[in-house]
């Protein structure tokens, strides 16, 4: 019977998952090696948009959730979920450091018969060829003495329609019994479980989902340039095309993709493709278009003001998408750099991110030569920009 579980990594993915599991009756230890985060969580400070402090306080007071940096809680656990970052290295290669560190902790503390589920995004083959031998070697347990599964997290921060509970969950196991145990575990708090026939299918499905988004977002961003040159409102075009009941899915223009998933996961796929000699032309082009997007807006700003030297520019919204504070991989960083390289004096406003790259958010006002709407959070009152000229990265305001 499954009773005690551990979720390693209490971030955007691990924390909502830990809370959902706890609410369904499991005893949950949320493990994180960031002690400040652990202390904040145990005081009821969630730190992420998708989990209110009051909901966190409720699970804390139930006595069934606690955050800790002590990995020996794994020793007592029936299920161990791994939700740590899988970013890119400086030269854009998969960085498995966090994952391997977490697996090392799991293997050192693993009890016989426990189920380990990897939720972090990985290249196809990682669970079978890297994680499995590492656990066997460190724990000393052969593969029939523990269970191993892969189930990619699909969370979309701030999405009010799709949560941990109602987003279908892909589940693959190294063995049939691992898959069955993982299905039993998730079924208690997730409505729809979708079994996958192999670990590699589930690993690749996750990369397909996010690569699909990168390719389509990059395509619509290229189309936005076309529409802008013809003075056609791209958002009206998308609205019109969206009335087609089949064969079309809307994507919207922006300053480019950011965050821990969409710009990163396709490069995991591309890295594996290079290793096996498969082509990645769509990914390469989409990545290139995405990288060029901030520079395109630097050019638009330059055009609008007839040069940027000495001009005061306010960038509005710096996080990677509206209504989150997350600035990981935000394309706004390249925008600000590009504006500064052209001689502009740049400040930014974002009351969600508040402090970033050593600077603080400035108030919204009209005291600028130009405002660039980079990430339009819902809370923004754009009337406070007065009559300042505006470049809007999202098409029409
Ligand atoms: N953020 C998303 O929207 C999203 C969506 C789907 C999938 N994912 C994937 O889920 C994984 C986690 O992403 P995230 O956004 O939650 O990351 P995050 O940075 O928000 O959280 C990860 C947490 O793991 C902790 N950590 C790192 N190494 C650790 C270790 N060895 N032991 C204990 N704690 C450790 C960090 O301190 C951090 O708090 C990634 O693979 C990501 O690609 C993310």
Coordinates of C-alpha atoms and ligand atoms in Angstrom, one line a residue:
X1 CA 0.0 0.0 0.0
X2 CA 1.2 3.5 -0.8
X3 CA 1.3 5.8 2.1
X4 CA 4.5 7.9 2.4
X5 CA 5.8 9.8 -0.6
X6 CA 8.7 12.1 -1.3
X7 CA 8.7 14.8 -4.0
X8 CA 12.3 16.0 -4.7
X9 CA 12.3 19.6 -6.0
X10 CA 9.7 22.0 -4.6
X11 CA 9.5 24.4 -7.5
X12 CA 6.9 25.1 -10.2
X13 CA 6.4 21.4 -10.8
X14 CA 7.1 19.6 -7.5
X15 CA 5.2 21.9 -5.1
X16 CA 1.8 21.8 -6.8
X17 CA 2.2 18.0 -7.2
X18 CA 3.2 17.5 -3.6
X19 CA 0.2 19.5 -2.5
X20 CA -2.2 17.6 -4.8
X21 CA -0.9 14.3 -3.6
X22 CA -1.2 15.4 0.1
X23 CA -4.7 16.6 -0.4
X24 CA -5.6 13.1 -1.6
X25 CA -4.4 11.6 1.6
X26 CA -0.8 10.7 1.1
X27 CA 1.8 11.6 3.7
X28 CA 4.2 13.9 1.7
X29 CA 7.8 15.1 2.3
X30 CA 8.7 17.9 -0.1
X31 CA 12.5 17.7 -0.4
X32 CA 14.4 20.7 -1.6
X33 CA 18.1 21.4 -1.2
X34 CA 17.4 25.2 -1.1
X35 CA 17.1 25.7 2.7
X36 CA 15.6 29.2 2.3
X37 CA 12.8 27.7 0.2
X38 CA 12.3 24.9 2.7
X39 CA 12.0 27.4 5.6
X40 CA 9.6 29.6 3.6
X41 CA 7.4 26.7 2.6
X42 CA 7.2 25.5 6.2
X43 CA 6.0 29.0 7.2
X44 CA 3.3 28.8 4.6
X45 CA 4.9 31.0 1.9
X46 CA 4.4 29.3 -1.4
X47 CA 6.5 31.5 -3.7
X48 CA 4.6 30.4 -6.9
X49 CA 1.6 31.8 -8.5
X50 CA -0.3 28.5 -8.8
X51 CA -0.4 27.8 -5.1
X52 CA -1.9 30.3 -2.6
X53 CA -0.3 30.7 0.8
X54 CA -3.7 29.7 2.4
X55 CA -3.8 26.4 0.5
X56 CA -0.2 25.7 1.5
X57 CA -1.0 26.5 5.2
X58 CA -4.0 24.1 5.0
X59 CA -1.8 21.2 3.9
X60 CA 0.8 22.1 6.5
X61 CA -1.7 22.2 9.3
X62 CA -3.1 18.8 8.2
X63 CA 0.2 17.4 9.3
X64 CA 0.6 15.4 6.1
X65 CA 2.9 17.8 4.3
X66 CA 6.3 19.1 5.4
X67 CA 9.2 20.6 3.5
X68 CA 12.7 19.4 4.3
X69 CA 16.3 19.4 3.0
X70 CA 17.0 16.1 4.6
X71 CA 17.1 13.3 2.0
X72 CA 17.0 10.5 4.5
X73 CA 13.2 10.9 4.5
X74 CA 13.5 8.8 1.3
X75 CA 14.3 5.8 3.4
X76 CA 10.7 5.5 4.6
X77 CA 9.1 6.4 1.3
X78 CA 6.9 4.1 -0.9
X79 CA 7.0 6.5 -3.9
X80 CA 9.8 9.1 -4.8
X81 CA 9.0 11.7 -7.4
X82 CA 11.9 13.6 -9.0
X83 CA 11.0 17.1 -10.1
X84 CA 14.3 18.9 -10.4
X85 CA 15.5 21.3 -13.1
X86 CA 16.8 19.9 -16.4
X87 CA 18.2 23.1 -18.0
X88 CA 20.8 23.7 -20.7
X89 CA 24.6 24.2 -20.3
X90 CA 26.2 27.4 -21.5
X91 CA 26.8 25.8 -24.9
X92 CA 23.1 24.7 -25.2
X93 CA 23.5 21.1 -24.3
X94 CA 21.3 19.2 -21.8
X95 CA 22.5 19.7 -18.3
X96 CA 21.7 16.7 -16.2
X97 CA 23.6 17.8 -13.1
X98 CA 20.5 18.4 -10.9
X99 CA 18.9 15.2 -12.0
X100 CA 21.9 13.1 -11.4
X101 CA 22.5 14.7 -8.0
X102 CA 18.9 13.9 -7.1
X103 CA 19.1 10.3 -8.3
X104 CA 22.3 9.9 -6.2
X105 CA 20.3 10.9 -3.1
X106 CA 17.5 8.6 -4.0
X107 CA 19.8 5.6 -4.7
X108 CA 21.7 6.1 -1.4
X109 CA 18.4 6.0 0.6
X110 CA 16.2 3.7 -1.4
X111 CA 14.2 1.1 0.4
X112 CA 13.5 -2.2 -1.3
X113 CA 10.3 -2.2 -3.4
X114 CA 10.0 1.6 -3.6
X115 CA 8.8 3.2 -6.8
X116 CA 10.8 6.1 -8.3
X117 CA 9.1 8.3 -10.9
X118 CA 11.0 10.8 -13.0
X119 CA 8.9 13.8 -13.8
X120 CA 11.7 16.1 -15.0
X121 CA 12.0 16.5 -18.8
X122 CA 14.7 14.4 -20.3
X123 CA 16.1 13.1 -23.6
X124 CA 14.7 9.8 -24.8
X125 CA 16.6 6.9 -23.2
X126 CA 17.7 8.8 -20.1
X127 CA 15.5 6.9 -17.6
X128 CA 16.6 3.5 -19.0
X129 CA 20.2 4.1 -19.9
X130 CA 21.4 6.7 -17.3
X131 CA 19.0 6.7 -14.3
X132 CA 18.5 2.9 -14.0
X133 CA 22.2 1.8 -14.0
X134 CA 23.0 4.7 -11.6
X135 CA 20.4 3.5 -9.1
X136 CA 21.5 -0.1 -9.4
X137 CA 25.1 0.8 -8.9
X138 CA 24.7 3.2 -5.9
X139 CA 21.9 1.4 -4.1
X140 CA 23.3 -2.1 -4.7
X141 CA 19.8 -3.2 -5.5
X142 CA 19.1 -5.1 -8.7
X143 CA 16.4 -3.7 -10.9
X144 CA 13.8 -6.3 -9.8
X145 CA 14.1 -4.9 -6.2
X146 CA 12.7 -1.5 -7.0
X147 CA 10.3 0.1 -9.5
X148 CA 11.1 2.8 -12.0
X149 CA 8.7 4.9 -14.0
X150 CA 8.7 8.1 -16.1
X151 CA 5.8 10.5 -16.1
X152 CA 6.4 13.9 -17.6
X153 CA 4.9 16.9 -15.9
X154 CA 2.6 19.0 -18.1
X155 CA 1.9 21.9 -15.8
X156 CA 1.2 25.3 -17.3
X157 CA 1.8 27.9 -14.6
X158 CA -1.2 30.3 -14.2
X159 CA -3.5 28.2 -16.5
X160 CA -6.8 28.3 -14.7
X161 CA -8.5 25.6 -16.8
X162 CA -5.9 22.9 -16.6
X163 CA -4.4 21.8 -13.3
X164 CA -2.5 18.8 -11.9
X165 CA -5.9 17.1 -11.3
X166 CA -7.5 17.4 -14.8
X167 CA -4.5 17.4 -17.1
X168 CA -4.2 13.8 -18.4
X169 CA -1.0 12.1 -17.2
X170 CA 1.3 10.0 -19.4
X171 CA 2.7 7.1 -17.4
X172 CA 5.4 4.6 -18.6
X173 CA 7.2 2.0 -16.5
X174 CA 10.4 0.1 -16.9
X175 CA 8.3 -2.9 -16.2
X176 CA 4.6 -3.6 -16.2
X177 CA 4.5 -3.7 -12.4
X178 CA 6.3 -0.3 -12.2
X179 CA 3.7 1.2 -14.6
X180 CA 0.8 -0.4 -12.7
X181 CA 2.1 1.0 -9.4
X182 CA 2.6 4.5 -10.8
X183 CA -1.0 4.4 -12.2
X184 CA -2.3 3.3 -8.8
X185 CA -0.4 6.2 -7.2
X186 CA -1.5 8.9 -9.6
X187 CA -5.1 7.7 -9.9
X188 CA -5.9 8.9 -6.4
X189 CA -5.5 12.6 -7.4
X190 CA -5.4 12.8 -11.2
X191 CA -8.6 12.2 -13.3
X192 CA -7.1 10.7 -16.4
X193 CA -4.1 8.5 -16.7
X194 CA -2.7 7.6 -20.1
X195 CA -0.4 4.5 -20.1
X196 CA 2.5 4.7 -22.6
X197 CA 4.0 1.5 -24.0
X198 CA 7.6 2.5 -23.2
X199 CA 9.7 4.9 -21.2
X200 CA 11.0 6.3 -24.5
X201 CA 7.5 7.0 -25.8
X202 CA 6.6 9.1 -22.7
X203 CA 10.0 10.9 -22.8
X204 CA 9.7 11.7 -26.5
X205 CA 6.0 12.7 -26.2
X206 CA 6.9 15.5 -23.7
X207 CA 9.6 16.8 -26.1
X208 CA 7.1 16.7 -29.0
X209 CA 4.5 18.7 -27.1
X210 CA 6.9 21.5 -26.3
X211 CA 8.7 21.5 -29.6
X212 CA 5.3 21.8 -31.3
X213 CA 4.8 25.0 -29.3
X214 CA 8.2 26.4 -30.1
X215 CA 7.8 25.8 -33.8
X216 CA 4.2 27.3 -33.9
X217 CA 5.0 30.3 -31.8
X218 CA 8.1 31.0 -33.9
X219 CA 5.9 30.7 -37.1
X220 CA 3.3 33.1 -35.8
X221 CA 6.0 35.5 -34.7
X222 CA 7.4 35.5 -38.3
X223 CA 3.9 36.0 -39.6
X224 CA 3.5 38.9 -37.3
X225 CA 6.4 40.7 -39.1
X226 CA 4.6 40.1 -42.4
X227 CA 1.3 41.5 -41.0
X228 CA 3.1 44.5 -39.4
X229 CA 4.6 45.5 -42.7
X230 CA 1.3 45.3 -44.4
X231 CA -0.5 47.1 -41.5
X232 CA -2.7 44.1 -40.9
X233 CA -3.7 43.4 -37.3
X234 CA -2.2 39.9 -36.6
X235 CA -4.5 39.3 -33.6
X236 CA -7.6 39.9 -35.8
X237 CA -6.1 37.5 -38.4
X238 CA -5.7 34.8 -35.7
X239 CA -9.2 35.5 -34.3
X240 CA -10.7 35.0 -37.8
X241 CA -8.6 31.9 -38.6
X242 CA -9.6 30.4 -35.2
X243 CA -13.3 30.2 -36.3
X244 CA -12.3 27.2 -38.4
X245 CA -13.6 24.3 -36.4
X246 CA -10.9 21.8 -37.4
X247 CA -7.2 21.8 -38.5
X248 CA -6.2 25.1 -36.8
X249 CA -4.9 26.0 -33.4
X250 CA -4.2 29.6 -32.4
X251 CA -0.7 30.8 -31.3
X252 CA -0.1 34.4 -30.5
X253 CA 2.7 36.9 -31.2
X254 CA 5.1 37.8 -28.5
X255 CA 8.7 38.9 -27.8
X256 CA 9.6 35.2 -28.0
X257 CA 9.5 32.1 -25.8
X258 CA 11.0 31.8 -22.3
X259 CA 10.8 29.9 -19.1
X260 CA 12.1 26.5 -18.2
X261 CA 10.3 24.5 -20.9
X262 CA 9.6 25.8 -24.4
X263 CA 13.0 27.2 -25.3
X264 CA 14.8 24.3 -23.5
X265 CA 13.0 21.1 -24.3
X266 CA 13.3 21.3 -28.1
X267 CA 17.1 21.5 -27.7
X268 CA 17.0 18.3 -25.7
X269 CA 15.3 16.7 -28.7
X270 CA 17.8 18.3 -31.1
X271 CA 20.7 17.1 -29.0
X272 CA 19.5 13.5 -29.2
X273 CA 18.9 13.9 -32.9
X274 CA 22.4 15.1 -33.5
X275 CA 23.8 12.1 -31.5
X276 CA 21.9 9.7 -33.8
X277 CA 22.3 11.6 -37.0
X278 CA 18.6 12.6 -37.5
X279 CA 17.7 16.1 -39.0
X280 CA 16.4 18.9 -36.8
X281 CA 15.8 21.6 -39.4
X282 CA 12.4 22.8 -37.9
X283 CA 13.8 23.0 -34.4
X284 CA 17.0 24.9 -35.6
X285 CA 14.9 27.4 -37.6
X286 CA 12.3 27.9 -34.8
X287 CA 15.1 28.4 -32.3
X288 CA 16.8 30.9 -34.6
X289 CA 13.6 32.9 -35.2
X290 CA 12.9 32.9 -31.5
X291 CA 16.4 34.2 -30.7
X292 CA 16.1 37.0 -33.3
X293 CA 12.7 38.2 -31.9
X294 CA 14.1 40.6 -29.2
X295 CA 16.4 42.2 -31.8
X296 CA 13.5 42.7 -34.1
X297 CA 11.8 44.9 -31.4
X298 CA 15.1 46.8 -30.8
X299 CA 14.9 47.6 -34.5
X300 CA 11.2 48.7 -34.2
X301 CA 12.1 51.0 -31.3
X302 CA 15.0 52.5 -33.2
X303 CA 12.7 53.1 -36.2
X304 CA 10.0 54.7 -34.1
X305 CA 12.4 57.2 -32.4
X306 CA 14.8 57.7 -35.3
X307 CA 17.7 56.3 -33.2
X308 CA 18.1 55.2 -29.6
X309 CA 21.2 57.1 -28.4
X310 CA 20.4 58.8 -25.1
X311 CA 16.6 58.0 -25.4
X312 CA 14.8 57.0 -22.3
X313 CA 13.1 53.6 -22.8
X314 CA 10.7 51.9 -20.4
X315 CA 10.3 48.1 -20.8
X316 CA 7.0 46.9 -19.4
X317 CA 7.0 43.3 -18.1
X318 CA 10.2 41.3 -17.8
X319 CA 9.1 37.8 -16.9
X320 CA 8.9 35.2 -19.6
X321 CA 5.1 35.2 -19.8
X322 CA 2.2 37.3 -18.4
X323 CA 1.1 36.9 -14.8
X324 CA 4.1 35.0 -13.5
X325 CA 7.2 36.3 -11.7
X326 CA 9.5 33.7 -13.4
X327 CA 12.3 35.3 -15.3
X328 CA 14.1 32.1 -16.4
X329 CA 15.2 32.3 -20.0
X330 CA 13.1 35.4 -20.5
X331 CA 13.6 37.0 -23.9
X332 CA 13.3 40.4 -22.3
X333 CA 16.9 40.1 -21.2
X334 CA 18.1 40.2 -24.8
X335 CA 15.7 43.1 -25.6
X336 CA 17.1 45.2 -22.8
X337 CA 20.7 44.3 -23.7
X338 CA 20.0 45.2 -27.4
X339 CA 18.5 48.6 -26.5
X340 CA 21.4 49.4 -24.2
X341 CA 23.9 48.5 -27.0
X342 CA 22.2 51.1 -29.2
X343 CA 22.8 53.7 -26.5
X344 CA 19.3 53.8 -24.9
X345 CA 18.8 54.4 -21.2
X346 CA 16.7 51.5 -20.2
X347 CA 14.6 50.9 -17.1
X348 CA 11.9 48.4 -16.6
X349 CA 8.6 47.9 -14.7
X350 CA 7.4 44.6 -13.4
X351 CA 5.7 44.4 -10.0
X352 CA 5.7 40.6 -10.1
X353 CA 9.4 40.1 -10.8
X354 CA 10.2 43.2 -8.6
X355 CA 14.0 42.7 -8.6
X356 CA 16.0 41.2 -11.4
X357 CA 19.6 41.3 -12.6
X358 CA 20.5 43.7 -9.8
X359 CA 17.8 46.2 -10.8
X360 CA 14.5 47.1 -9.4
X361 CA 11.1 47.7 -11.0
X362 CA 10.3 51.4 -11.6
X363 CA 6.8 52.8 -11.5
X364 CA 4.7 53.0 -14.7
X365 CA 4.6 56.6 -16.0
X366 CA 4.6 58.6 -19.1
X367 CA 8.1 60.1 -18.4
X368 CA 9.8 58.2 -21.2
X369 CA 10.6 58.6 -24.9
X370 CA 9.2 55.2 -25.6
X371 CA 7.6 52.3 -23.8
X372 CA 7.9 48.7 -25.0
X373 CA 5.2 46.4 -23.8
X374 CA 7.2 43.2 -23.5
X375 CA 5.1 41.0 -21.1
X376 CA 1.6 42.4 -20.5
X377 CA 0.5 41.2 -17.0
X378 CA -3.2 41.6 -16.3
X379 CA -2.5 44.0 -13.4
X380 CA -0.9 46.6 -15.6
X381 CA -2.7 49.9 -16.0
X382 CA -1.4 51.0 -19.4
X383 CA -3.3 54.3 -19.3
X384 CA -0.5 55.4 -16.9
X385 CA 1.9 55.4 -19.9
X386 CA -0.1 58.5 -21.0
X387 CA 0.8 59.6 -24.6
X388 CA 4.3 58.0 -24.6
X389 CA 4.9 56.3 -27.9
X390 CA 4.5 52.5 -27.6
X391 CA 6.0 49.5 -29.3
X392 CA 3.8 46.5 -28.4
X393 CA 5.4 43.0 -28.8
X394 CA 1.9 41.4 -28.8
X395 CA 0.5 43.1 -31.9
X396 CA -2.4 45.4 -31.1
X397 CA -3.0 46.6 -27.5
Ligands
LIG1 N1 8.0 25.1 -15.0 C1 7.2 24.5 -15.8 O1 6.2 25.1 -16.3 C2 7.4 23.0 -16.2 C3 6.4 22.3 -16.8 C4 6.5 21.0 -17.1 C5 7.7 20.4 -16.9 N2 8.7 21.0 -16.3 C6 10.0 20.3 -16.0 O2 10.0 19.9 -14.6 C7 11.3 20.0 -14.1 C8 11.3 20.9 -12.9 O3 11.1 22.3 -13.3 P1 10.6 23.4 -12.3 O4 10.1 24.5 -13.2 O5 9.7 22.9 -11.3 O6 12.0 23.8 -11.7 P2 12.2 24.8 -10.4 O7 13.5 25.4 -10.6 O8 10.9 25.7 -10.2 O9 12.2 23.8 -9.2 C9 13.1 22.8 -9.0 C10 13.5 22.7 -7.5 O10 14.4 21.7 -7.4 C11 15.3 22.0 -6.4 N3 16.5 21.1 -6.5 C12 17.4 21.1 -7.5 N4 18.3 20.0 -7.3 C13 17.9 19.4 -6.2 C14 18.3 18.2 -5.5 N5 19.4 17.5 -5.9 N6 17.6 17.9 -4.4 C15 16.6 18.5 -3.9 N7 16.1 19.6 -4.6 C16 16.7 20.0 -5.7 C17 15.6 23.4 -6.6 O11 16.1 24.1 -5.4 C18 14.2 24.0 -7.0 O12 13.5 24.5 -5.9 C19 12.2 20.4 -15.3 O13 12.7 19.2 -15.9 C20 11.2 21.0 -16.2 O14 11.6 21.0 -17.6 C21 8.6 22.3 -15.9

